[in-house]
């Protein structure tokens, strides 16, 4: 046995789990547990690392790392994917299991939800089976108190045989104590003596047959009883993991193979099938969890979840469920449009005042016109547009949306809509990935990991772009205000909100239709199993949401503006002002696109803007503006009114506006999203499909609308 | 001896005790992980607007299952308790 922990350990950590440790003396702590237990909040509170925390099951799909110091020692904390089990049913479960088992953390903290302890103990017991150095963190104690659920933490600790710490991570309660105990366990100051899970006679008999030769083979590297259990239940991933991480080949071991044969014969003799054996294993753990819960948890108020049930009865009711959902979304849009109005104008005024001063400076310094054009009219103006038009709606929309997310409303949306997704042969959790798409389609594509079945995950990935993201929202809002709500006077923001809502509903309908078409053609198959947890509602931390969203969004928009919009503005100005023959390069290109664009109800400049906007959707409208401005109509673009004048002067009608909105909703994903799809699917085929499916949809829709409108003489 | 019925046939608001799983493979593993094991009490909590999926309360958690999944869980119907 040449491979020792010293030679494999750190390598394994670096390569397999990509954990970066400052020094080999760092203590390595794993953070595991069910989703939706406040695990991410614990992670953030301990490390101070800013990370998005959500309130729906399966959110933390990637494991994050962070560092903290306590009593002079430094700790590396690894946030494992939240899982309901460690039996390697999915990629996340395998990652979590392998890290706890082979990543050799100095301690593993399992975060649990005090309001739903039994379900969480299932994972706790599985972790305890793998490792001795376990600390149980009973989180959300405040919620439990509110529901009059009492947990005897001392008794729980005695029964589990590991330290138990009660916390309320959001309130910062109990975290110091948690750090203390983690320190003591990780430095072996406290030796835990975890409970041994006893199974029924049959399982114990088979263990007696198999465990000795496994112990012989793997020495004390990992828990041999646990490895034996995995082999008995027929989990093939464990043999691979042993080989990958520890270099131990148990497949080729004669003693183990003959012991496995004995097990098989024993089971045959008892007439027990493999599936049934697994049931027995799970039953052993579940029964113990139940037993421990009975001894440690008391409910003073048996009706503790009555209020929640009443709320759910309304929010998911047959009559009101979907109307309430649409109304909530509509209110969010209305608040966004109404609220963004004023700050947008203030920002625009400020930015155009600065533009004036910049122009004065260029005049005073006697700098050439082309430089002023490229830097001020090209780069600065695009930047100013993106910031003043994009930032306010985003800074309002996101806190509101995060509020719904933190409340726990989004799983209810998935619950309400699942049947439609089922009919489209897709997965109900696709609704959740679409919600993420509102923020950013690349994030939505990553969120598709919560869907286990590869077929349904691909469907969700390909169709995510039908949800308008961050970068497209303000474009839609601006166009809806100008061309749909334009003449409605006082009701303008309401009409605009309803139009946006209509666009979203259209996006959802298209998503469902395309999902169904994909299911019947290139992604044939039946819907796979679907289970969705409806977690308890949580009181959102309003202050934190506002600070975090505004800060995150502001930073996001500003960074994008600087990184993408500013250079793109410069490039576009050059294209619009460098003349070849009697026309600018931009005009040449636009003329080539004109015939096609006309059929789609657009013009060459708009279509070109969508193509040039491939790096980031935010810059589509600025490119259109610049193209028009360069052709002679110089105006001060300090309001939507001015924008409307510019568009109308360039031949826009309501049809152009609506077709632009349609094409904005249905066209190829941006560069970042394409790259993300490539990374997530590890294939060149699917990004191409994801490119053409929405583009063709957009072309068909725009063509149909434009031709119908023209035929009917509506324009 | 009560006869067994599939979980999705259980009416709203009533309780059942899990007696048998007919699901196979990964679907069975998922159901087991959710705690659908022999003798577990399940309450039919609510239906989604279109009637499917249905939310069940099991072991203190609320889990929504499509009828395909629920039909693979055979339960014994219990009298609703007050």
XYZ file of N, CA and C in Angstrom, chain A residues 85 87 89-90 93 116 118-119 122 275 278-279 282-283 286 290 305 309 312-313 316-318 415-416 418-419 422 426-428 452 527-534, chain B residues 23-35 37-39 43 45-55 57 59-69:
240
model
N -30.179 13.422 0.859
C -29.669 12.084 1.103
C -28.217 12.049 0.649
N -27.062 9.006 -0.591
C -26.992 7.677 -1.201
C -26.641 7.725 -2.681
N -27.816 9.340 -5.316
C -28.846 9.260 -6.343
C -28.621 10.274 -7.452
N -27.856 11.313 -7.153
C -27.644 12.366 -8.146
C -26.203 12.844 -8.037
N -25.440 14.625 -4.763
C -25.300 13.732 -3.619
C -23.957 13.015 -3.654
N -38.160 21.131 11.060
C -38.428 19.918 10.284
C -37.281 18.937 10.555
N -36.841 15.848 11.758
C -36.788 14.431 11.412
C -36.225 14.205 10.015
N -36.744 15.002 9.090
C -36.303 14.871 7.711
C -34.810 15.161 7.585
N -32.168 12.421 8.789
C -31.875 11.372 7.812
C -30.483 11.570 7.207
N -33.463 -4.781 -4.416
C -34.277 -3.593 -4.139
C -34.744 -3.585 -2.689
N -32.169 -2.564 -0.105
C -32.007 -1.123 0.010
C -33.103 -0.527 0.885
N -34.336 -1.020 0.680
C -35.448 -0.582 1.528
C -35.103 -0.779 2.996
N -32.565 1.858 4.195
C -33.213 3.154 4.383
C -34.126 3.110 5.606
N -34.865 2.016 5.744
C -35.777 1.891 6.873
C -35.017 1.999 8.192
N -34.260 5.721 8.661
C -35.477 6.515 8.871
C -36.091 6.232 10.234
N -36.694 8.832 13.236
C -38.016 8.988 13.830
C -37.942 8.835 15.348
N -48.604 24.597 12.070
C -48.492 25.038 10.677
C -49.838 25.399 10.047
N -50.668 26.622 6.179
C -51.592 25.860 5.352
C -52.676 26.752 4.774
N -51.215 28.745 1.976
C -51.038 27.889 0.809
C -52.366 27.544 0.149
N -53.400 27.401 0.966
C -54.712 27.100 0.397
C -55.144 28.187 -0.575
N -52.262 28.510 -3.737
C -52.216 27.421 -4.717
C -53.623 26.914 -5.013
N -54.622 27.747 -4.720
C -55.986 27.265 -4.905
C -56.340 27.165 -6.381
N -57.349 26.351 -6.624
C -57.751 26.081 -7.983
C -58.169 27.369 -8.705
N -45.167 24.528 -8.288
C -46.275 23.632 -7.941
C -47.514 23.971 -8.790
N -47.815 25.270 -8.887
C -48.977 25.703 -9.664
C -48.851 25.366 -11.147
N -46.754 23.110 -12.617
C -46.157 21.831 -13.010
C -46.950 21.082 -14.070
N -48.268 21.122 -13.941
C -49.066 20.331 -14.873
C -48.843 20.764 -16.324
N -45.696 19.284 -17.345
C -45.860 17.848 -17.554
C -46.448 17.598 -18.940
N -42.026 18.164 -19.891
C -40.858 18.780 -19.270
C -40.966 18.650 -17.755
N -39.998 19.213 -17.048
C -39.912 19.059 -15.610
C -40.478 20.291 -14.900
N -41.217 20.075 -13.818
C -41.822 21.188 -13.085
C -40.812 22.189 -12.569
N -32.719 16.693 -12.437
C -31.853 15.505 -12.474
C -31.800 14.836 -13.841
N -41.843 12.297 -19.381
C -41.390 13.017 -18.196
C -40.855 12.039 -17.149
N -39.741 12.394 -16.518
C -39.193 11.494 -15.494
C -39.822 11.836 -14.153
N -39.338 11.167 -13.118
C -39.976 11.345 -11.814
C -39.822 12.787 -11.327
N -40.827 13.248 -10.641
C -40.838 14.630 -10.182
C -41.244 14.693 -8.720
N -40.364 15.196 -7.893
C -40.733 15.462 -6.511
C -40.278 16.876 -6.184
N -41.114 17.610 -5.482
C -40.791 18.994 -5.173
C -41.152 19.262 -3.732
N -40.206 19.813 -2.993
C -40.546 20.163 -1.625
C -41.144 21.562 -1.592
N -42.217 21.730 -0.820
C -42.767 23.062 -0.587
C -42.322 23.473 0.810
N -42.677 1.354 -7.179
C -41.709 2.053 -8.028
C -40.412 1.260 -8.079
N -39.684 1.446 -9.179
C -38.404 0.750 -9.324
C -37.280 1.769 -9.519
N -36.067 1.293 -9.343
C -34.881 2.082 -9.688
C -34.788 3.419 -8.979
N -34.431 4.438 -9.772
C -34.164 5.737 -9.208
C -35.392 6.364 -8.550
N -36.533 6.129 -9.169
C -37.769 6.684 -8.633
C -38.036 6.113 -7.234
N -37.787 4.824 -7.073
C -37.954 4.194 -5.765
C -36.986 4.768 -4.738
N -35.742 4.967 -5.176
C -34.739 5.536 -4.273
C -35.175 6.908 -3.778
N -35.675 7.724 -4.701
C -36.126 9.068 -4.327
C -37.237 8.996 -3.277
N -38.221 8.133 -3.543
C -39.350 8.028 -2.621
C -38.885 7.558 -1.245
N -37.954 6.628 -1.232
C -37.421 6.150 0.047
C -36.735 7.292 0.790
N -35.926 8.066 0.045
C -35.228 9.185 0.671
C -36.199 10.199 1.260
N -37.362 10.311 0.644
C -38.361 11.249 1.162
C -39.046 10.689 2.398
N -38.786 9.434 2.694
C -39.343 8.833 3.902
C -40.571 7.980 3.652
N -41.571 4.965 3.637
C -41.250 3.581 3.959
C -42.445 2.971 4.679
N -42.401 1.694 4.855
C -43.513 0.954 5.436
C -44.027 1.628 6.709
N -45.346 1.753 6.813
C -45.983 2.247 8.025
C -45.945 3.773 8.202
N -50.422 12.537 4.760
C -51.669 13.290 4.665
C -51.766 13.918 3.286
N -52.532 16.847 1.388
C -52.634 18.220 1.862
C -53.399 19.126 0.905
N -52.954 19.183 -0.328
C -53.648 20.066 -1.284
C -53.307 19.696 -2.712
N -54.233 20.103 -3.601
C -53.998 19.861 -5.015
C -53.555 21.156 -5.667
N -52.742 21.047 -6.691
C -52.364 22.247 -7.430
C -53.566 22.668 -8.286
N -53.562 23.907 -8.814
C -54.733 24.418 -9.527
C -55.292 23.453 -10.571
N -54.427 22.709 -11.253
C -54.937 21.826 -12.289
C -55.183 20.404 -11.765
N -55.022 20.207 -10.462
C -55.325 18.896 -9.885
C -54.138 17.962 -9.775
N -53.083 18.260 -10.472
C -51.882 17.440 -10.442
C -50.700 18.381 -10.624
N -49.663 18.346 -9.842
C -49.359 17.418 -8.749
C -50.182 17.690 -7.481
N -49.993 16.794 -6.515
C -50.662 16.924 -5.230
C -49.594 17.018 -4.148
N -49.852 17.881 -3.151
C -48.890 18.029 -2.062
C -49.282 17.126 -0.897
N -48.210 15.741 3.115
C -47.356 15.971 4.280
C -46.837 14.623 4.749
N -43.729 13.055 7.318
C -42.642 13.256 8.289
C -42.312 14.735 8.476
N -43.344 15.576 8.576
C -43.133 16.979 8.888
C -42.754 17.851 7.700
N -42.625 17.268 6.509
C -42.283 18.062 5.329
C -43.426 17.999 4.326
N -43.524 19.022 3.494
C -44.561 19.036 2.460
C -43.915 18.711 1.118
N -44.360 17.634 0.495
C -43.746 17.161 -0.738
C -44.824 17.051 -1.819
N -44.543 17.631 -2.984
C -45.481 17.517 -4.097
C -45.049 16.368 -5.003
N -46.028 15.525 -5.365
C -45.743 14.407 -6.270
C -46.726 14.447 -7.435
N -46.248 14.097 -8.610
C -47.150 13.929 -9.751
C -47.891 12.604 -9.577
N -49.029 12.478 -10.252
C -49.824 11.263 -10.063
C -49.053 10.007 -10.462
N -48.146 10.134 -11.442
C -47.337 8.972 -11.851
C -46.552 8.410 -10.670
N -45.980 9.341 -9.877
C -45.182 8.895 -8.722
C -46.090 8.350 -7.631
